PDB file of C-alpha atoms and ligand atoms in Angstrom:
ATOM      1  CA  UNK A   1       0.000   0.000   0.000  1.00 80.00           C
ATOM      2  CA  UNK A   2       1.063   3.776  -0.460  1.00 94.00           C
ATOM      3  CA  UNK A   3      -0.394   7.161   0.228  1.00 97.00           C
ATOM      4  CA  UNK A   4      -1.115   9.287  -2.707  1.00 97.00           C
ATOM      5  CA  UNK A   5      -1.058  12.850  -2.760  1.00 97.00           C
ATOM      6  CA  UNK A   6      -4.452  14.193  -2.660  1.00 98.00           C
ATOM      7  CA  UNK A   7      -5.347  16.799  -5.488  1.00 96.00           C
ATOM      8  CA  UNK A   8      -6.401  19.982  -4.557  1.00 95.00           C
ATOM      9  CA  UNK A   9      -6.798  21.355  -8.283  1.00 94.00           C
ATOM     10  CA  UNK A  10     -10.330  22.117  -8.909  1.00 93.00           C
ATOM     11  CA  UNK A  11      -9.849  21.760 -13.114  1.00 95.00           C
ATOM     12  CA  UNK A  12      -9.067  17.871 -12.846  1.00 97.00           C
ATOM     13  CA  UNK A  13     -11.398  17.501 -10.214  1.00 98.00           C
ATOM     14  CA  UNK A  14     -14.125  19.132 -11.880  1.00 98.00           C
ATOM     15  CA  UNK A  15     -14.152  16.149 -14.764  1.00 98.00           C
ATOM     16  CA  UNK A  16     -16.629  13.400 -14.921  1.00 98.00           C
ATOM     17  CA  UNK A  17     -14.847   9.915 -13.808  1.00 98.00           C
ATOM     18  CA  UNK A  18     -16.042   6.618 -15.762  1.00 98.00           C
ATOM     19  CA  UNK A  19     -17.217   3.652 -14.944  1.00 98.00           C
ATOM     20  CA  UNK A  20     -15.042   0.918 -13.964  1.00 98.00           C
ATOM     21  CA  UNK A  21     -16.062  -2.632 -15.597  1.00 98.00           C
ATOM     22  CA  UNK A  22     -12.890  -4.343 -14.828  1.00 98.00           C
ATOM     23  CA  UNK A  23     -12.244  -5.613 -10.766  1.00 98.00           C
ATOM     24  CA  UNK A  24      -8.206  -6.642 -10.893  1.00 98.00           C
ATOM     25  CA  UNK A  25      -5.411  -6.340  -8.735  1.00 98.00           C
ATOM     26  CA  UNK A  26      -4.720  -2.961 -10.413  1.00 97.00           C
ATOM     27  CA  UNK A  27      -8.353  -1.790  -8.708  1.00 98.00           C
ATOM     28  CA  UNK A  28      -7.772  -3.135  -5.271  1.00 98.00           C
ATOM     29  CA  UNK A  29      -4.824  -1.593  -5.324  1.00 98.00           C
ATOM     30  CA  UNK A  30      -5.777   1.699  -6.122  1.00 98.00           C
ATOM     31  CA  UNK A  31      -8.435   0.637  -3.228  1.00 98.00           C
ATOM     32  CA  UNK A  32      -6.242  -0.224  -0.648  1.00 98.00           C
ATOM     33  CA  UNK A  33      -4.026   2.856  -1.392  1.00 98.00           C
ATOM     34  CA  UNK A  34      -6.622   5.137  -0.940  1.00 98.00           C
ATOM     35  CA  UNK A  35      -7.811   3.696   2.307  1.00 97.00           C
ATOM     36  CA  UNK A  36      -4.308   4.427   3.118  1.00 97.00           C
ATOM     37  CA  UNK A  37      -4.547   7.746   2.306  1.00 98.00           C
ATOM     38  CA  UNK A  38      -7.559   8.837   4.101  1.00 97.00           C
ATOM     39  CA  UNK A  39      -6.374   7.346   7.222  1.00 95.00           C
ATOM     40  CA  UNK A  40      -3.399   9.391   7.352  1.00 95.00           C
ATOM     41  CA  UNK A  41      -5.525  12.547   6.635  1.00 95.00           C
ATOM     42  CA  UNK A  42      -8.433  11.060   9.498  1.00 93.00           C
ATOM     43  CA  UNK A  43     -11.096  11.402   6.932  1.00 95.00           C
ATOM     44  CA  UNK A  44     -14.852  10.504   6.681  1.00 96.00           C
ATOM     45  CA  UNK A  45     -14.117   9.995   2.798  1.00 98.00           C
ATOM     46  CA  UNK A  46     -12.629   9.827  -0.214  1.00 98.00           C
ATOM     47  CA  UNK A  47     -13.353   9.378  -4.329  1.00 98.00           C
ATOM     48  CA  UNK A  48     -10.356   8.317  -6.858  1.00 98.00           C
ATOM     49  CA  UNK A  49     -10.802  11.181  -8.921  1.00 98.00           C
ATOM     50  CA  UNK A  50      -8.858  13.038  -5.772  1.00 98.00           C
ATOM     51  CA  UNK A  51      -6.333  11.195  -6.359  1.00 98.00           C
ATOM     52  CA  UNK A  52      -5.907  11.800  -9.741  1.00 98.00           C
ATOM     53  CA  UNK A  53      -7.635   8.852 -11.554  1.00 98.00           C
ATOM     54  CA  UNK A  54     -11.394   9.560 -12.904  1.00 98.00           C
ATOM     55  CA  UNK A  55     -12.528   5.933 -12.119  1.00 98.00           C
ATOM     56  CA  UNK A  56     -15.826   5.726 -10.302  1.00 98.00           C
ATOM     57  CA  UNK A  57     -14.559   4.518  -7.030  1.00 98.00           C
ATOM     58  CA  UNK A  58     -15.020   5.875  -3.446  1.00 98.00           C
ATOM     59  CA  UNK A  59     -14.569   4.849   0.183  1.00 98.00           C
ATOM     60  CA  UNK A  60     -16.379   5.779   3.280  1.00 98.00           C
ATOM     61  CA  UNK A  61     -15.448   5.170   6.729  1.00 97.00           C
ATOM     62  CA  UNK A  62     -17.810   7.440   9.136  1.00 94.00           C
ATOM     63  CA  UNK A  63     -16.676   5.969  12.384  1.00 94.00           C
ATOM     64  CA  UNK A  64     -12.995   5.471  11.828  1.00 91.00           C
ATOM     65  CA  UNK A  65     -13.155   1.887  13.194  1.00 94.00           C
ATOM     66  CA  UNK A  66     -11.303  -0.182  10.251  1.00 94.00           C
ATOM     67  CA  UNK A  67     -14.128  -2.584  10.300  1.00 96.00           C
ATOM     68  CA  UNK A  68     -16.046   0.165   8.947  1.00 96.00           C
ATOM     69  CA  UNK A  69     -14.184   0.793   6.027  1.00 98.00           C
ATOM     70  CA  UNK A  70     -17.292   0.512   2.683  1.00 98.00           C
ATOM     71  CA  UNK A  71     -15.827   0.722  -0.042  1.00 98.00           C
ATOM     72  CA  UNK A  72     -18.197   1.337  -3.122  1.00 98.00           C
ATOM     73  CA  UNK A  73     -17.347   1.299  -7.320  1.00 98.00           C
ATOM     74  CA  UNK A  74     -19.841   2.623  -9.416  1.00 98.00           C
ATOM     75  CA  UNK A  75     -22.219   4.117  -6.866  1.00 98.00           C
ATOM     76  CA  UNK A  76     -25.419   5.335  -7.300  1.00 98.00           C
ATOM     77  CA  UNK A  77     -27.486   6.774  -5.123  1.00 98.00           C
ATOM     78  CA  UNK A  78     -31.284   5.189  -5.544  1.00 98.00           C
ATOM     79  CA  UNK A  79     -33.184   7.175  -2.903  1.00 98.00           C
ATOM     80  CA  UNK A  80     -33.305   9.745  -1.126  1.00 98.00           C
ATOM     81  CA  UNK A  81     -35.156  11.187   2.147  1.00 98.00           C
ATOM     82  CA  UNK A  82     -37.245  14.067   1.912  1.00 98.00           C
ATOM     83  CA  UNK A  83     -36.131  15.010   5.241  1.00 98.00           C
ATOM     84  CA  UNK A  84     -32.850  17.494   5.349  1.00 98.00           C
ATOM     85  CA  UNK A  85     -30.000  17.564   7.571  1.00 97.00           C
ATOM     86  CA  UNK A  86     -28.318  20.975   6.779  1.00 96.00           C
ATOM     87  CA  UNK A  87     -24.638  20.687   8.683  1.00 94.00           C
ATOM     88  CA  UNK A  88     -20.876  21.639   8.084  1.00 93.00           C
ATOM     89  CA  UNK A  89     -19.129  19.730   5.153  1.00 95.00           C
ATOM     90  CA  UNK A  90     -15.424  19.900   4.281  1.00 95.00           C
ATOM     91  CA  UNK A  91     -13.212  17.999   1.857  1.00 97.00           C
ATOM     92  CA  UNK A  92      -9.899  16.869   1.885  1.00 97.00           C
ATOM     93  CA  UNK A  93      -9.305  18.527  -1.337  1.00 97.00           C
ATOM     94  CA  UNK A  94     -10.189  22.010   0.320  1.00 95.00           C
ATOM     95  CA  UNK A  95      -8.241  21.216   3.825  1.00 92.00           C
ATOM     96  CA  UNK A  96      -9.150  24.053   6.581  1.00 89.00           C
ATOM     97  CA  UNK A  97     -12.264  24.738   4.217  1.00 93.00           C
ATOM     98  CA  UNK A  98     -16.023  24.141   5.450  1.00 94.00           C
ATOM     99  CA  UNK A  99     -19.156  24.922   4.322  1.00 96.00           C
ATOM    100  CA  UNK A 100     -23.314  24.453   5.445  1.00 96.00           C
ATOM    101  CA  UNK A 101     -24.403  21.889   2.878  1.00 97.00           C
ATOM    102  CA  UNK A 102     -27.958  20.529   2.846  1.00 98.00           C
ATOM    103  CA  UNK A 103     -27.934  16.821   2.505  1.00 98.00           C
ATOM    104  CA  UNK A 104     -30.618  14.148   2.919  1.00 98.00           C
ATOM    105  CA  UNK A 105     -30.792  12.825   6.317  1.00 98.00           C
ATOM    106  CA  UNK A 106     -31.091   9.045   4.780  1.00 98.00           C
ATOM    107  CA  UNK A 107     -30.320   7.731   1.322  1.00 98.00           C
ATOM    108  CA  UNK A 108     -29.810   4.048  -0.060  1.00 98.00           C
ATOM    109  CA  UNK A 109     -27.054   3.280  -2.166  1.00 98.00           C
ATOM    110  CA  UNK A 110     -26.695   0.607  -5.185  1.00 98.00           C
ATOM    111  CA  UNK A 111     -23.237  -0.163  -5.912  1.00 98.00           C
ATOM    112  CA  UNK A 112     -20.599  -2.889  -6.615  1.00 98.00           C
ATOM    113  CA  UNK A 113     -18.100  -4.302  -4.161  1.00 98.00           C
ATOM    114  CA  UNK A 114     -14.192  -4.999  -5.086  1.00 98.00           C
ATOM    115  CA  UNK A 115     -15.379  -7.993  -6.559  1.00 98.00           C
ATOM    116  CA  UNK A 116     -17.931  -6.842  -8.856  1.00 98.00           C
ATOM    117  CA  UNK A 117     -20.700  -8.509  -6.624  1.00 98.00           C
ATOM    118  CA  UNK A 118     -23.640  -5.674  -6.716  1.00 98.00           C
ATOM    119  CA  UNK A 119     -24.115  -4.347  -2.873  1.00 98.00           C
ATOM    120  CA  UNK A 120     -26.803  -1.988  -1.603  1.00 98.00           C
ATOM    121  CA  UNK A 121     -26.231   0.113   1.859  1.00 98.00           C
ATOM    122  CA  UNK A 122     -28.355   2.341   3.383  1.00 98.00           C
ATOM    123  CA  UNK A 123     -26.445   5.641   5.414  1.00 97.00           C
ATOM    124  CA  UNK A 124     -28.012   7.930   7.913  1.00 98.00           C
ATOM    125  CA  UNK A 125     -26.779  10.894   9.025  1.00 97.00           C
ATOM    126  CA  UNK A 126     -22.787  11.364   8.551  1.00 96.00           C
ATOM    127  CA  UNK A 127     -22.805   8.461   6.460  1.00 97.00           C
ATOM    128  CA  UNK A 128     -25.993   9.650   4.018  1.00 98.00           C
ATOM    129  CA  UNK A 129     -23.609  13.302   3.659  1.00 98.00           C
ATOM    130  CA  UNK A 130     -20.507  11.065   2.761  1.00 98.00           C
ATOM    131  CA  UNK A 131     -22.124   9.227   0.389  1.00 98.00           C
ATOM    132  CA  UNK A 132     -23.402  12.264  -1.531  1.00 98.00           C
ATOM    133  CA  UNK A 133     -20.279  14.335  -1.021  1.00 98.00           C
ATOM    134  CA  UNK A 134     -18.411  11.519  -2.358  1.00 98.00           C
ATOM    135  CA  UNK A 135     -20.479  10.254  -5.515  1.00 98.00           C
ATOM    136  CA  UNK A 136     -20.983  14.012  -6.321  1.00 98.00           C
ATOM    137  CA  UNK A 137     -17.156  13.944  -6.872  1.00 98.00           C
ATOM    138  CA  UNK A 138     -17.848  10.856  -9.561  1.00 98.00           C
ATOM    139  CA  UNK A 139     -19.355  13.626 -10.989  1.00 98.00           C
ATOM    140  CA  UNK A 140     -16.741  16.577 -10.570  1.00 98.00           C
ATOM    141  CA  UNK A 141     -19.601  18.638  -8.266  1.00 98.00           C
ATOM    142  CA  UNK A 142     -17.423  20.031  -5.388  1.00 98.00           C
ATOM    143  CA  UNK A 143     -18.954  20.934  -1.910  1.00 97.00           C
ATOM    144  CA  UNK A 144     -18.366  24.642  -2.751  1.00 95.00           C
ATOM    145  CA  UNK A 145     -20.685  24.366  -5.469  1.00 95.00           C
ATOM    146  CA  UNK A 146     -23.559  23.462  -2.941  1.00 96.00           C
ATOM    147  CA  UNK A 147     -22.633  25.298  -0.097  1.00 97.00           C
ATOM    148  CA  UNK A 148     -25.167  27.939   1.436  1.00 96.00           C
ATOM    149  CA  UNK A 149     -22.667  29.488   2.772  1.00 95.00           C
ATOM    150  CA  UNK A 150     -18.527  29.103   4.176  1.00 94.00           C
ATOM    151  CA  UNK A 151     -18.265  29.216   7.678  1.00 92.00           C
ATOM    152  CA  UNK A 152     -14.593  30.899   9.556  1.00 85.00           C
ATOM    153  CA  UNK A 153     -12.429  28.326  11.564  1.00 78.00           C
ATOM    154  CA  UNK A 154     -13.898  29.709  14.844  1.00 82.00           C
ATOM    155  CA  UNK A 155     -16.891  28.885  13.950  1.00 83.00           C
ATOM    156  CA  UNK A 156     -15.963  25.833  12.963  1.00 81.00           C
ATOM    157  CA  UNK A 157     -14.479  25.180  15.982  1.00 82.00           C
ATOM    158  CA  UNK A 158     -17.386  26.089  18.227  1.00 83.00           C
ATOM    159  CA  UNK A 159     -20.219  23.751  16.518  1.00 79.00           C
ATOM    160  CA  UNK A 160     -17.344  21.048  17.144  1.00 74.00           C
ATOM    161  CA  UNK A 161     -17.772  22.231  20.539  1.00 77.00           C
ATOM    162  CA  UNK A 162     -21.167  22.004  21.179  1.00 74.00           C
ATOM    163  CA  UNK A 163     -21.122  18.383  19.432  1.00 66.00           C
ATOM    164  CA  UNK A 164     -18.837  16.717  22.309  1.00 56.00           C
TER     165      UNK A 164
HETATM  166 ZN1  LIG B   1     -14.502  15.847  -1.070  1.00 53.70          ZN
END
């Protein structure tokens, strides 16, 4: 396993990554290296095309237990609640960056595993935002885009606060 550098260059990121139809070493590698990767950063999440290859591939951990790890090629996201959760997002493309995003508080998502098996999950909460932040990046939408508004480190630093 390695740790790639994680892209903060909003042209390449801003591209539409393709679907992946082939499930080789070459893909669990690129799988494993990103888990890698967002573990050293202690992140919630994290889609290929931030490291540099526009393959439709993303991982999720929202607990940061390793048993947690879900990792999800071509995702898609099937349905979504009509009830909002409107919360700070940031990226780890746009490090010391955060925004409000609105985000369905539940969502069910179809994908396939490393194997090619098809796999359906359903996220609440954390875990619903991850999996939209992360298949909008399939897409090259950013969190910026969707943000009502950036919020300043302190205040940042005081809804982290009032979560403990
Ligand atoms: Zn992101």
């Amino acid at each position: 396993m390695a740790i790639r550098e994680i892209l903060h260059d909003e042209i390449f990121l801003r591209k539409t990554s393709r679907e992946v139809s082939i499930f080789d070493k070459r893909l669990h590698t690129l799988l494993d290296d990103m888990r890698e990767t967002m573990d050293s950063v202690n992140g919630v999440g994290l889609a290929a095309p931030q490291v540099g290859v526009l393959r439709r591939v993303v991982i999720i951990n929202d607990t940061g237990e390793p048993e947690d790890l879900i990792e999800l090629i071509n995702p898609v996201i099937m349905e979504a609640s009509d009830e909002k959760q409107d919360d700070v997002e940031g990226c780890l493309s746009y490090p010391g960056e955060y925004g409000m995003v609105e985000r369905p508080m539940r969502v069910k998502v179809q994908a396939q595993n490393r194997n090619g098996d098809l796999i359906t999950i359903d996220g609440e909460g954390l875990k619903a935002r991850a999996f939209c932040h992360e298949t909008d990046h399939l897409n090259g939408v950013l969190f910026v885009d969707l943000a009502s508004r950036m919020i300043d480190p302190e205040e940042f630093e005081e809804r982290k606060e009032n979560r403990k």
